[in-house]
GROMACS .gro file of C-alpha atoms in nm:
model
  460
    1UNK     CA    1   0.000   0.000   0.000
    2UNK     CA    2   0.286   0.239   0.085
    3UNK     CA    3   0.442   0.168  -0.253
    4UNK     CA    4   0.109   0.237  -0.421
    5UNK     CA    5   0.075   0.581  -0.256
    6UNK     CA    6   0.439   0.661  -0.334
    7UNK     CA    7   0.389   0.578  -0.700
    8UNK     CA    8   0.063   0.776  -0.702
    9UNK     CA    9   0.238   1.079  -0.549
   10UNK     CA   10   0.523   1.062  -0.802
   11UNK     CA   11   0.277   1.023  -1.090
   12UNK     CA   12   0.064   1.313  -0.960
   13UNK     CA   13   0.371   1.535  -0.917
   14UNK     CA   14   0.493   1.462  -1.269
   15UNK     CA   15   0.149   1.535  -1.414
   16UNK     CA   16   0.122   1.865  -1.223
   17UNK     CA   17   0.461   1.992  -1.337
   18UNK     CA   18   0.472   1.825  -1.677
   19UNK     CA   19   0.398   2.156  -1.851
   20UNK     CA   20   0.689   2.343  -1.689
   21UNK     CA   21   0.994   2.377  -1.912
   22UNK     CA   22   1.305   2.496  -1.729
   23UNK     CA   23   1.541   2.658  -1.978
   24UNK     CA   24   1.842   2.500  -1.804
   25UNK     CA   25   1.713   2.157  -1.902
   26UNK     CA   26   1.746   2.263  -2.266
   27UNK     CA   27   2.098   2.399  -2.268
   28UNK     CA   28   2.084   2.744  -2.109
   29UNK     CA   29   2.390   2.832  -1.899
   30UNK     CA   30   2.213   3.118  -1.717
   31UNK     CA   31   2.538   3.275  -1.600
   32UNK     CA   32   2.474   3.623  -1.738
   33UNK     CA   33   2.771   3.598  -1.975
   34UNK     CA   34   2.696   3.316  -2.218
   35UNK     CA   35   2.443   3.405  -2.487
   36UNK     CA   36   2.145   3.177  -2.423
   37UNK     CA   37   1.921   3.290  -2.709
   38UNK     CA   38   1.912   2.949  -2.883
   39UNK     CA   39   1.844   2.754  -2.564
   40UNK     CA   40   1.560   2.985  -2.459
   41UNK     CA   41   1.407   2.976  -2.807
   42UNK     CA   42   1.436   2.597  -2.818
   43UNK     CA   43   1.245   2.578  -2.490
   44UNK     CA   44   0.971   2.814  -2.610
   45UNK     CA   45   0.929   2.624  -2.938
   46UNK     CA   46   0.901   2.287  -2.762
   47UNK     CA   47   0.657   2.421  -2.504
   48UNK     CA   48   0.428   2.562  -2.773
   49UNK     CA   49   0.456   2.252  -2.993
   50UNK     CA   50   0.351   2.028  -2.705
   51UNK     CA   51   0.039   2.229  -2.630
   52UNK     CA   52   0.172   2.504  -2.406
   53UNK     CA   53   0.282   2.565  -2.050
   54UNK     CA   54   0.548   2.757  -1.860
   55UNK     CA   55   0.894   2.836  -1.987
   56UNK     CA   56   1.073   2.895  -1.659
   57UNK     CA   57   1.356   3.142  -1.604
   58UNK     CA   58   1.486   3.004  -1.272
   59UNK     CA   59   1.522   3.206  -0.954
   60UNK     CA   60   1.856   3.372  -0.892
   61UNK     CA   61   1.975   3.326  -1.251
   62UNK     CA   62   2.069   3.587  -1.510
   63UNK     CA   63   1.993   3.477  -1.866
   64UNK     CA   64   2.157   3.671  -2.150
   65UNK     CA   65   1.964   3.677  -2.477
   66UNK     CA   66   1.924   3.845  -2.812
   67UNK     CA   67   1.589   3.842  -2.993
   68UNK     CA   68   1.348   3.565  -2.893
   69UNK     CA   69   1.000   3.487  -3.031
   70UNK     CA   70   0.701   3.408  -2.812
   71UNK     CA   71   0.456   3.147  -2.941
   72UNK     CA   72   0.102   3.020  -2.885
   73UNK     CA   73   0.002   2.909  -2.534
   74UNK     CA   74   0.341   2.988  -2.378
   75UNK     CA   75   0.385   3.158  -2.042
   76UNK     CA   76   0.733   3.303  -2.009
   77UNK     CA   77   0.765   3.274  -1.633
   78UNK     CA   78   1.034   3.468  -1.448
   79UNK     CA   79   1.081   3.330  -1.100
   80UNK     CA   80   1.151   3.572  -0.818
   81UNK     CA   81   1.509   3.697  -0.842
   82UNK     CA   82   1.557   3.594  -1.204
   83UNK     CA   83   1.680   3.835  -1.472
   84UNK     CA   84   1.629   3.806  -1.846
   85UNK     CA   85   1.907   4.032  -1.973
   86UNK     CA   86   1.924   4.185  -2.320
   87UNK     CA   87   2.251   4.143  -2.506
   88UNK     CA   88   2.464   4.458  -2.527
   89UNK     CA   89   2.550   4.369  -2.889
   90UNK     CA   90   2.315   4.518  -3.149
   91UNK     CA   91   2.398   4.232  -3.387
   92UNK     CA   92   2.216   3.988  -3.157
   93UNK     CA   93   1.881   4.156  -3.239
   94UNK     CA   94   1.696   4.013  -3.539
   95UNK     CA   95   1.577   4.217  -3.836
   96UNK     CA   96   1.247   4.028  -3.893
   97UNK     CA   97   1.056   4.185  -3.601
   98UNK     CA   98   0.839   4.430  -3.799
   99UNK     CA   99   0.926   4.798  -3.744
  100UNK     CA  100   0.868   5.115  -3.550
  101UNK     CA  101   0.563   5.282  -3.703
  102UNK     CA  102   0.673   5.644  -3.647
  103UNK     CA  103   0.844   5.844  -3.919
  104UNK     CA  104   1.217   5.919  -3.903
  105UNK     CA  105   1.286   5.648  -3.642
  106UNK     CA  106   1.404   5.327  -3.818
  107UNK     CA  107   1.682   5.298  -3.558
  108UNK     CA  108   1.413   5.159  -3.324
  109UNK     CA  109   1.296   4.879  -3.558
  110UNK     CA  110   1.459   4.587  -3.375
  111UNK     CA  111   1.343   4.439  -3.045
  112UNK     CA  112   1.432   4.189  -2.774
  113UNK     CA  113   1.107   3.988  -2.745
  114UNK     CA  114   0.875   3.955  -3.044
  115UNK     CA  115   0.548   3.779  -3.122
  116UNK     CA  116   0.354   3.775  -3.448
  117UNK     CA  117   0.001   3.639  -3.487
  118UNK     CA  118   0.040   3.446  -3.163
  119UNK     CA  119  -0.253   3.351  -2.942
  120UNK     CA  120  -0.283   3.316  -2.566
  121UNK     CA  121   0.065   3.386  -2.436
  122UNK     CA  122   0.192   3.571  -2.133
  123UNK     CA  123   0.491   3.706  -1.943
  124UNK     CA  124   0.452   3.653  -1.570
  125UNK     CA  125   0.636   3.617  -1.241
  126UNK     CA  126   0.825   3.837  -0.997
  127UNK     CA  127   1.147   3.848  -1.198
  128UNK     CA  128   1.295   4.121  -1.416
  129UNK     CA  129   1.350   4.181  -1.786
  130UNK     CA  130   1.649   4.416  -1.819
  131UNK     CA  131   1.692   4.565  -2.165
  132UNK     CA  132   2.053   4.663  -2.092
  133UNK     CA  133   1.980   4.972  -2.300
  134UNK     CA  134   2.254   5.204  -2.177
  135UNK     CA  135   2.404   5.448  -2.429
  136UNK     CA  136   2.739   5.267  -2.401
  137UNK     CA  137   2.558   4.976  -2.573
  138UNK     CA  138   2.298   5.140  -2.797
  139UNK     CA  139   2.277   5.470  -2.981
  140UNK     CA  140   2.148   5.569  -3.321
  141UNK     CA  141   2.508   5.620  -3.433
  142UNK     CA  142   2.601   5.268  -3.324
  143UNK     CA  143   2.327   5.116  -3.540
  144UNK     CA  144   2.012   5.156  -3.335
  145UNK     CA  145   1.826   5.125  -3.009
  146UNK     CA  146   1.608   4.812  -2.989
  147UNK     CA  147   1.272   4.810  -2.816
  148UNK     CA  148   1.213   4.556  -2.542
  149UNK     CA  149   0.877   4.402  -2.644
  150UNK     CA  150   0.684   4.411  -2.972
  151UNK     CA  151   0.365   4.215  -3.038
  152UNK     CA  152   0.202   4.219  -3.386
  153UNK     CA  153  -0.151   4.099  -3.463
  154UNK     CA  154  -0.172   3.892  -3.145
  155UNK     CA  155  -0.468   3.791  -2.934
  156UNK     CA  156  -0.519   3.721  -2.565
  157UNK     CA  157  -0.199   3.853  -2.406
  158UNK     CA  158  -0.116   3.891  -2.038
  159UNK     CA  159   0.175   4.057  -1.861
  160UNK     CA  160   0.161   4.024  -1.484
  161UNK     CA  161   0.381   4.119  -1.188
  162UNK     CA  162   0.711   4.142  -1.376
  163UNK     CA  163   0.952   4.436  -1.367
  164UNK     CA  164   1.069   4.582  -1.700
  165UNK     CA  165   1.376   4.805  -1.682
  166UNK     CA  166   1.641   4.980  -1.889
  167UNK     CA  167   1.498   4.954  -2.239
  168UNK     CA  168   1.713   5.116  -2.509
  169UNK     CA  169   1.398   5.280  -2.654
  170UNK     CA  170   1.029   5.195  -2.607
  171UNK     CA  171   0.963   4.931  -2.346
  172UNK     CA  172   0.675   4.787  -2.549
  173UNK     CA  173   0.484   4.825  -2.877
  174UNK     CA  174   0.151   4.646  -2.915
  175UNK     CA  175   0.040   4.656  -3.277
  176UNK     CA  176  -0.318   4.566  -3.374
  177UNK     CA  177  -0.365   4.328  -3.081
  178UNK     CA  178  -0.685   4.225  -2.904
  179UNK     CA  179  -0.766   4.118  -2.547
  180UNK     CA  180  -0.476   4.251  -2.341
  181UNK     CA  181  -0.430   4.240  -1.964
  182UNK     CA  182  -0.142   4.420  -1.792
  183UNK     CA  183  -0.153   4.389  -1.415
  184UNK     CA  184   0.084   4.460  -1.129
  185UNK     CA  185   0.392   4.541  -1.336
  186UNK     CA  186   0.664   4.801  -1.282
  187UNK     CA  187   0.839   4.982  -1.567
  188UNK     CA  188   1.155   5.186  -1.513
  189UNK     CA  189   1.292   5.317  -1.841
  190UNK     CA  190   1.526   5.611  -1.791
  191UNK     CA  191   1.868   5.501  -1.919
  192UNK     CA  192   1.823   5.607  -2.283
  193UNK     CA  193   1.598   5.818  -2.505
  194UNK     CA  194   1.235   5.747  -2.602
  195UNK     CA  195   1.180   5.525  -2.298
  196UNK     CA  196   0.804   5.483  -2.345
  197UNK     CA  197   0.624   5.236  -2.122
  198UNK     CA  198   0.321   5.077  -2.293
  199UNK     CA  199   0.234   5.181  -2.650
  200UNK     CA  200  -0.095   5.038  -2.778
  201UNK     CA  201  -0.138   5.094  -3.150
  202UNK     CA  202  -0.474   4.995  -3.298
  203UNK     CA  203  -0.550   4.769  -3.001
  204UNK     CA  204  -0.888   4.671  -2.858
  205UNK     CA  205  -1.013   4.545  -2.523
  206UNK     CA  206  -0.713   4.657  -2.318
  207UNK     CA  207  -0.699   4.656  -1.936
  208UNK     CA  208  -0.403   4.806  -1.749
  209UNK     CA  209  -0.413   4.814  -1.369
  210UNK     CA  210  -0.213   4.821  -1.046
  211UNK     CA  211   0.110   4.923  -1.220
  212UNK     CA  212   0.379   5.188  -1.183
  213UNK     CA  213   0.572   5.379  -1.450
  214UNK     CA  214   0.896   5.577  -1.437
  215UNK     CA  215   0.983   5.664  -1.796
  216UNK     CA  216   1.198   5.898  -2.004
  217UNK     CA  217   0.913   5.942  -2.252
  218UNK     CA  218   0.536   5.885  -2.251
  219UNK     CA  219   0.439   5.623  -1.992
  220UNK     CA  220   0.130   5.498  -2.178
  221UNK     CA  221   0.043   5.577  -2.540
  222UNK     CA  222  -0.272   5.503  -2.735
  223UNK     CA  223  -0.226   5.543  -3.108
  224UNK     CA  224  -0.356   5.431  -3.448
  225UNK     CA  225  -0.105   5.397  -3.731
  226UNK     CA  226  -0.359   5.231  -3.963
  227UNK     CA  227  -0.700   5.372  -4.062
  228UNK     CA  228  -0.860   5.026  -4.040
  229UNK     CA  229  -0.732   4.951  -3.688
  230UNK     CA  230  -0.910   5.155  -3.418
  231UNK     CA  231  -0.796   5.191  -3.060
  232UNK     CA  232  -1.100   5.127  -2.842
  233UNK     CA  233  -1.234   4.977  -2.521
  234UNK     CA  234  -0.936   5.077  -2.307
  235UNK     CA  235  -0.947   5.072  -1.926
  236UNK     CA  236  -0.656   5.207  -1.718
  237UNK     CA  237  -0.682   5.226  -1.339
  238UNK     CA  238  -0.494   5.213  -1.009
  239UNK     CA  239  -0.162   5.323  -1.157
  240UNK     CA  240   0.123   5.556  -1.058
  241UNK     CA  241   0.301   5.766  -1.320
  242UNK     CA  242   0.619   5.971  -1.331
  243UNK     CA  243   0.776   6.066  -1.661
  244UNK     CA  244   1.025   6.291  -1.833
  245UNK     CA  245   0.754   6.365  -2.089
  246UNK     CA  246   0.384   6.270  -2.064
  247UNK     CA  247   0.207   6.032  -1.830
  248UNK     CA  248  -0.049   5.945  -2.097
  249UNK     CA  249  -0.049   6.040  -2.463
  250UNK     CA  250  -0.354   5.962  -2.671
  251UNK     CA  251  -0.316   6.021  -3.042
  252UNK     CA  252  -0.039   6.182  -3.242
  253UNK     CA  253  -0.028   5.869  -3.460
  254UNK     CA  254  -0.400   5.895  -3.532
  255UNK     CA  255  -0.502   5.763  -3.874
  256UNK     CA  256  -0.764   5.534  -3.717
  257UNK     CA  257  -1.038   5.606  -3.466
  258UNK     CA  258  -1.022   5.621  -3.086
  259UNK     CA  259  -1.317   5.556  -2.861
  260UNK     CA  260  -1.433   5.427  -2.525
  261UNK     CA  261  -1.135   5.504  -2.301
  262UNK     CA  262  -1.142   5.536  -1.921
  263UNK     CA  263  -0.854   5.637  -1.693
  264UNK     CA  264  -0.920   5.641  -1.319
  265UNK     CA  265  -0.790   5.615  -0.963
  266UNK     CA  266  -0.431   5.708  -1.045
  267UNK     CA  267  -0.158   5.948  -0.941
  268UNK     CA  268   0.073   6.150  -1.165
  269UNK     CA  269   0.382   6.318  -1.021
  270UNK     CA  270   0.694   6.497  -1.144
  271UNK     CA  271   0.601   6.500  -1.511
  272UNK     CA  272   0.815   6.721  -1.735
  273UNK     CA  273   0.560   6.790  -2.008
  274UNK     CA  274   0.195   6.687  -1.965
  275UNK     CA  275  -0.031   6.464  -1.762
  276UNK     CA  276  -0.306   6.382  -2.012
  277UNK     CA  277  -0.179   6.469  -2.360
  278UNK     CA  278  -0.457   6.412  -2.613
  279UNK     CA  279  -0.375   6.491  -2.976
  280UNK     CA  280  -0.564   6.422  -3.297
  281UNK     CA  281  -0.397   6.510  -3.625
  282UNK     CA  282  -0.401   6.231  -3.887
  283UNK     CA  283  -0.764   6.213  -3.996
  284UNK     CA  284  -0.930   5.977  -3.748
  285UNK     CA  285  -1.216   6.040  -3.507
  286UNK     CA  286  -1.164   6.055  -3.131
  287UNK     CA  287  -1.456   6.032  -2.889
  288UNK     CA  288  -1.610   5.909  -2.564
  289UNK     CA  289  -1.342   5.927  -2.296
  290UNK     CA  290  -1.359   5.971  -1.919
  291UNK     CA  291  -1.073   6.064  -1.686
  292UNK     CA  292  -1.163   6.052  -1.319
  293UNK     CA  293  -1.029   6.040  -0.963
  294UNK     CA  294  -0.676   6.153  -1.046
  295UNK     CA  295  -0.421   6.336  -0.832
  296UNK     CA  296  -0.140   6.527  -1.004
  297UNK     CA  297   0.163   6.694  -0.849
  298UNK     CA  298   0.425   6.886  -1.047
  299UNK     CA  299   0.256   6.826  -1.382
  300UNK     CA  300   0.288   7.149  -1.590
  301UNK     CA  301   0.009   7.076  -1.839
  302UNK     CA  302  -0.236   6.861  -1.643
  303UNK     CA  303  -0.460   6.840  -1.951
  304UNK     CA  304  -0.324   6.928  -2.296
  305UNK     CA  305  -0.556   6.873  -2.595
  306UNK     CA  306  -0.479   6.961  -2.955
  307UNK     CA  307  -0.672   6.910  -3.279
  308UNK     CA  308  -0.472   6.994  -3.591
  309UNK     CA  309  -0.292   6.837  -3.889
  310UNK     CA  310   0.045   6.666  -3.894
  311UNK     CA  311   0.191   6.349  -4.042
  312UNK     CA  312   0.321   6.115  -3.770
  313UNK     CA  313   0.344   5.762  -3.912
  314UNK     CA  314   0.607   5.618  -4.141
  315UNK     CA  315   0.327   5.477  -4.361
  316UNK     CA  316   0.105   5.787  -4.348
  317UNK     CA  317   0.033   5.958  -4.681
  318UNK     CA  318   0.247   6.262  -4.752
  319UNK     CA  319  -0.063   6.470  -4.815
  320UNK     CA  320  -0.224   6.592  -4.495
  321UNK     CA  321  -0.553   6.422  -4.417
  322UNK     CA  322  -0.867   6.629  -4.353
  323UNK     CA  323  -0.960   6.688  -3.988
  324UNK     CA  324  -1.250   6.462  -3.892
  325UNK     CA  325  -1.377   6.493  -3.533
  326UNK     CA  326  -1.267   6.510  -3.170
  327UNK     CA  327  -1.549   6.510  -2.917
  328UNK     CA  328  -1.709   6.392  -2.593
  329UNK     CA  329  -1.455   6.409  -2.310
  330UNK     CA  330  -1.517   6.424  -1.935
  331UNK     CA  331  -1.255   6.511  -1.672
  332UNK     CA  332  -1.392   6.450  -1.323
  333UNK     CA  333  -1.259   6.474  -0.968
  334UNK     CA  334  -0.901   6.585  -1.031
  335UNK     CA  335  -0.670   6.744  -0.774
  336UNK     CA  336  -0.368   6.928  -0.915
  337UNK     CA  337  -0.082   7.066  -0.704
  338UNK     CA  338   0.160   7.267  -0.917
  339UNK     CA  339   0.265   7.530  -0.663
  340UNK     CA  340   0.631   7.431  -0.708
  341UNK     CA  341   0.629   7.495  -1.084
  342UNK     CA  342   0.657   7.814  -1.290
  343UNK     CA  343   0.379   8.022  -1.447
  344UNK     CA  344   0.340   7.782  -1.742
  345UNK     CA  345   0.120   7.542  -1.549
  346UNK     CA  346  -0.211   7.556  -1.735
  347UNK     CA  347  -0.487   7.333  -1.868
  348UNK     CA  348  -0.461   7.395  -2.245
  349UNK     CA  349  -0.739   7.297  -2.488
  350UNK     CA  350  -0.710   7.401  -2.852
  351UNK     CA  351  -0.872   7.309  -3.181
  352UNK     CA  352  -0.829   7.504  -3.503
  353UNK     CA  353  -1.042   7.776  -3.663
  354UNK     CA  354  -1.361   7.608  -3.794
  355UNK     CA  355  -1.235   7.272  -3.662
  356UNK     CA  356  -1.353   7.261  -3.304
  357UNK     CA  357  -1.299   7.013  -3.026
  358UNK     CA  358  -1.656   6.957  -2.912
  359UNK     CA  359  -1.822   6.872  -2.581
  360UNK     CA  360  -1.565   6.885  -2.303
  361UNK     CA  361  -1.666   6.864  -1.937
  362UNK     CA  362  -1.440   6.971  -1.650
  363UNK     CA  363  -1.609   6.871  -1.326
  364UNK     CA  364  -1.479   6.905  -0.971
  365UNK     CA  365  -1.128   7.026  -1.049
  366UNK     CA  366  -0.911   7.163  -0.769
  367UNK     CA  367  -0.593   7.326  -0.897
  368UNK     CA  368  -0.312   7.502  -0.713
  369UNK     CA  369  -0.049   7.688  -0.915
  370UNK     CA  370   0.237   7.926  -0.845
  371UNK     CA  371   0.055   8.199  -1.039
  372UNK     CA  372   0.244   8.503  -1.151
  373UNK     CA  373   0.245   8.649  -1.498
  374UNK     CA  374   0.263   9.016  -1.589
  375UNK     CA  375   0.040   9.248  -1.789
  376UNK     CA  376   0.212   9.152  -2.113
  377UNK     CA  377   0.132   8.786  -2.047
  378UNK     CA  378  -0.231   8.869  -1.965
  379UNK     CA  379  -0.276   9.072  -2.285
  380UNK     CA  380  -0.102   8.824  -2.513
  381UNK     CA  381  -0.303   8.790  -2.834
  382UNK     CA  382  -0.067   8.648  -3.095
  383UNK     CA  383  -0.077   8.290  -2.967
  384UNK     CA  384   0.035   8.067  -3.251
  385UNK     CA  385  -0.210   7.825  -3.405
  386UNK     CA  386  -0.086   7.472  -3.464
  387UNK     CA  387  -0.064   7.520  -3.839
  388UNK     CA  388   0.187   7.333  -4.054
  389UNK     CA  389   0.386   7.655  -4.072
  390UNK     CA  390   0.415   7.652  -3.694
  391UNK     CA  391   0.476   7.279  -3.662
  392UNK     CA  392   0.727   7.231  -3.939
  393UNK     CA  393   0.796   6.856  -3.949
  394UNK     CA  394   0.732   6.783  -3.582
  395UNK     CA  395   0.459   6.757  -3.320
  396UNK     CA  396   0.217   7.009  -3.165
  397UNK     CA  397   0.413   7.084  -2.849
  398UNK     CA  398   0.348   7.351  -2.587
  399UNK     CA  399   0.684   7.522  -2.638
  400UNK     CA  400   0.562   7.644  -2.979
  401UNK     CA  401   0.309   7.878  -2.816
  402UNK     CA  402   0.480   7.972  -2.489
  403UNK     CA  403   0.322   8.146  -2.191
  404UNK     CA  404  -0.058   8.161  -2.210
  405UNK     CA  405  -0.276   8.453  -2.096
  406UNK     CA  406  -0.456   8.240  -1.835
  407UNK     CA  407  -0.329   8.112  -1.502
  408UNK     CA  408  -0.564   7.812  -1.489
  409UNK     CA  409  -0.745   7.719  -1.812
  410UNK     CA  410  -0.690   7.842  -2.167
  411UNK     CA  411  -0.943   7.712  -2.421
  412UNK     CA  412  -0.952   7.797  -2.791
  413UNK     CA  413  -1.168   7.673  -3.081
  414UNK     CA  414  -1.395   7.459  -2.864
  415UNK     CA  415  -1.768   7.406  -2.912
  416UNK     CA  416  -1.941   7.297  -2.594
  417UNK     CA  417  -1.723   7.360  -2.287
  418UNK     CA  418  -1.879   7.290  -1.949
  419UNK     CA  419  -1.685   7.382  -1.634
  420UNK     CA  420  -1.849   7.284  -1.307
  421UNK     CA  421  -1.691   7.329  -0.964
  422UNK     CA  422  -1.349   7.458  -1.062
  423UNK     CA  423  -1.129   7.580  -0.775
  424UNK     CA  424  -0.807   7.762  -0.860
  425UNK     CA  425  -0.563   7.872  -0.591
  426UNK     CA  426  -0.257   8.082  -0.676
  427UNK     CA  427   0.051   8.124  -0.456
  428UNK     CA  428   0.165   8.449  -0.619
  429UNK     CA  429  -0.043   8.739  -0.736
  430UNK     CA  430  -0.046   8.787  -1.109
  431UNK     CA  431  -0.217   8.981  -1.384
  432UNK     CA  432  -0.357   8.684  -1.574
  433UNK     CA  433  -0.722   8.580  -1.523
  434UNK     CA  434  -0.782   8.220  -1.416
  435UNK     CA  435  -0.975   8.123  -1.731
  436UNK     CA  436  -0.943   8.263  -2.082
  437UNK     CA  437  -1.173   8.155  -2.366
  438UNK     CA  438  -1.098   8.230  -2.730
  439UNK     CA  439  -1.350   8.126  -2.996
  440UNK     CA  440  -1.537   7.900  -2.756
  441UNK     CA  441  -1.897   7.834  -2.851
  442UNK     CA  442  -2.166   7.719  -2.608
  443UNK     CA  443  -1.977   7.773  -2.285
  444UNK     CA  444  -2.133   7.701  -1.947
  445UNK     CA  445  -1.959   7.771  -1.616
  446UNK     CA  446  -2.086   7.699  -1.269
  447UNK     CA  447  -1.920   7.743  -0.928
  448UNK     CA  448  -1.585   7.878  -1.043
  449UNK     CA  449  -1.357   8.008  -0.768
  450UNK     CA  450  -1.026   8.193  -0.752
  451UNK     CA  451  -0.855   8.180  -0.412
  452UNK     CA  452  -1.185   8.077  -0.254
  453UNK     CA  453  -1.380   8.368  -0.404
  454UNK     CA  454  -1.650   8.303  -0.659
  455UNK     CA  455  -1.614   8.469  -0.997
  456UNK     CA  456  -1.776   8.498  -1.337
  457UNK     CA  457  -1.598   8.400  -1.659
  458UNK     CA  458  -1.643   8.608  -1.973
  459UNK     CA  459  -1.627   8.441  -2.311
  460UNK     CA  460  -1.429   8.652  -2.556
   0.00000   0.00000   0.00000
């Protein structure tokens, strides 16, 4: 009887762990010096071929790799204390991993981990993927700066609990993928340029939660590089953002449509450029978005919205596309503390003449700024429009217009602006009014306060 139970236990144990594939059983040295690309790929291929399971990066090991390819039904599992380390040699990164979709940036075409038309795969565990993307290894002059992750036309993807650090450019690019869950991850990408966190291009049914971002460029991007691939049904919540550029950018690459986006219960701090940077310029339609329950500290443009024309994608037609529509946005329950910043800390909303952003609600916004600004700032009239003459060959950035004549909100070319319960506190006295409206149709303001005193806003 004892022998029977022993055999049963052994058989049960084997059956439970039969779908775990430890890379060291397939030739990986895991010493951080030997290139283990072939061994890791061999393990992934076998796991997928046999129906799927876990490809295990063992605890306490550092595994050096060049480009690897994820496959159907594979979970790349990084045990606690494990490191998957990108090779410092650009030659170890394959050339058949699609491309970066932005113009003038082919030096970011290669990547460390790639999947194409794969179904039901994941990256999980408490280990770390280290892109090893330091400038001593990767620069444009040295050949290029590979991204860390790129997934093309994939379905049912999960990334959970892992830490992603030191990418040489974007940490991830998700192209035309469906059913995505990102949960409990940490991204630190500050060692090189363009250190984006999560870039979802033409993706649908995306959920990002419980994650933190510390990036040298936009932490999360939503974009559409193809007119037939919309970005929609996106939920982002319970996250923490700090960035050298924007916490969230929606648009820029915007040939396709955007719709049904919610961002909630998150904190933004120490952002160099903008908190919510929402930009439509390549002919798509953008609509139906809610941003709620957000705290921002040291975020110079808490909300920055632009509607104009510019070519962003490498495959975009050279001729500028007609402006379609940008409408239906709600910003609710936001606390902004920018008292430590300069006078250029403003919510900035701007369409173009005869091309309005329509139906924007700002509800329950509490904003503290340093204030300041002289009479010249307050009377400034020649604020540049985001025309092609102004933009040249680059993006609609704040620096192109400079100091605005408002200390709190500047809105231009908007049809349907509703401001309810807006509280602006200024540390310094200044000559600029809290809200300035320029070519704003159908404005409604209710309960607007400056330094705890109620005021009335005039629409010029």
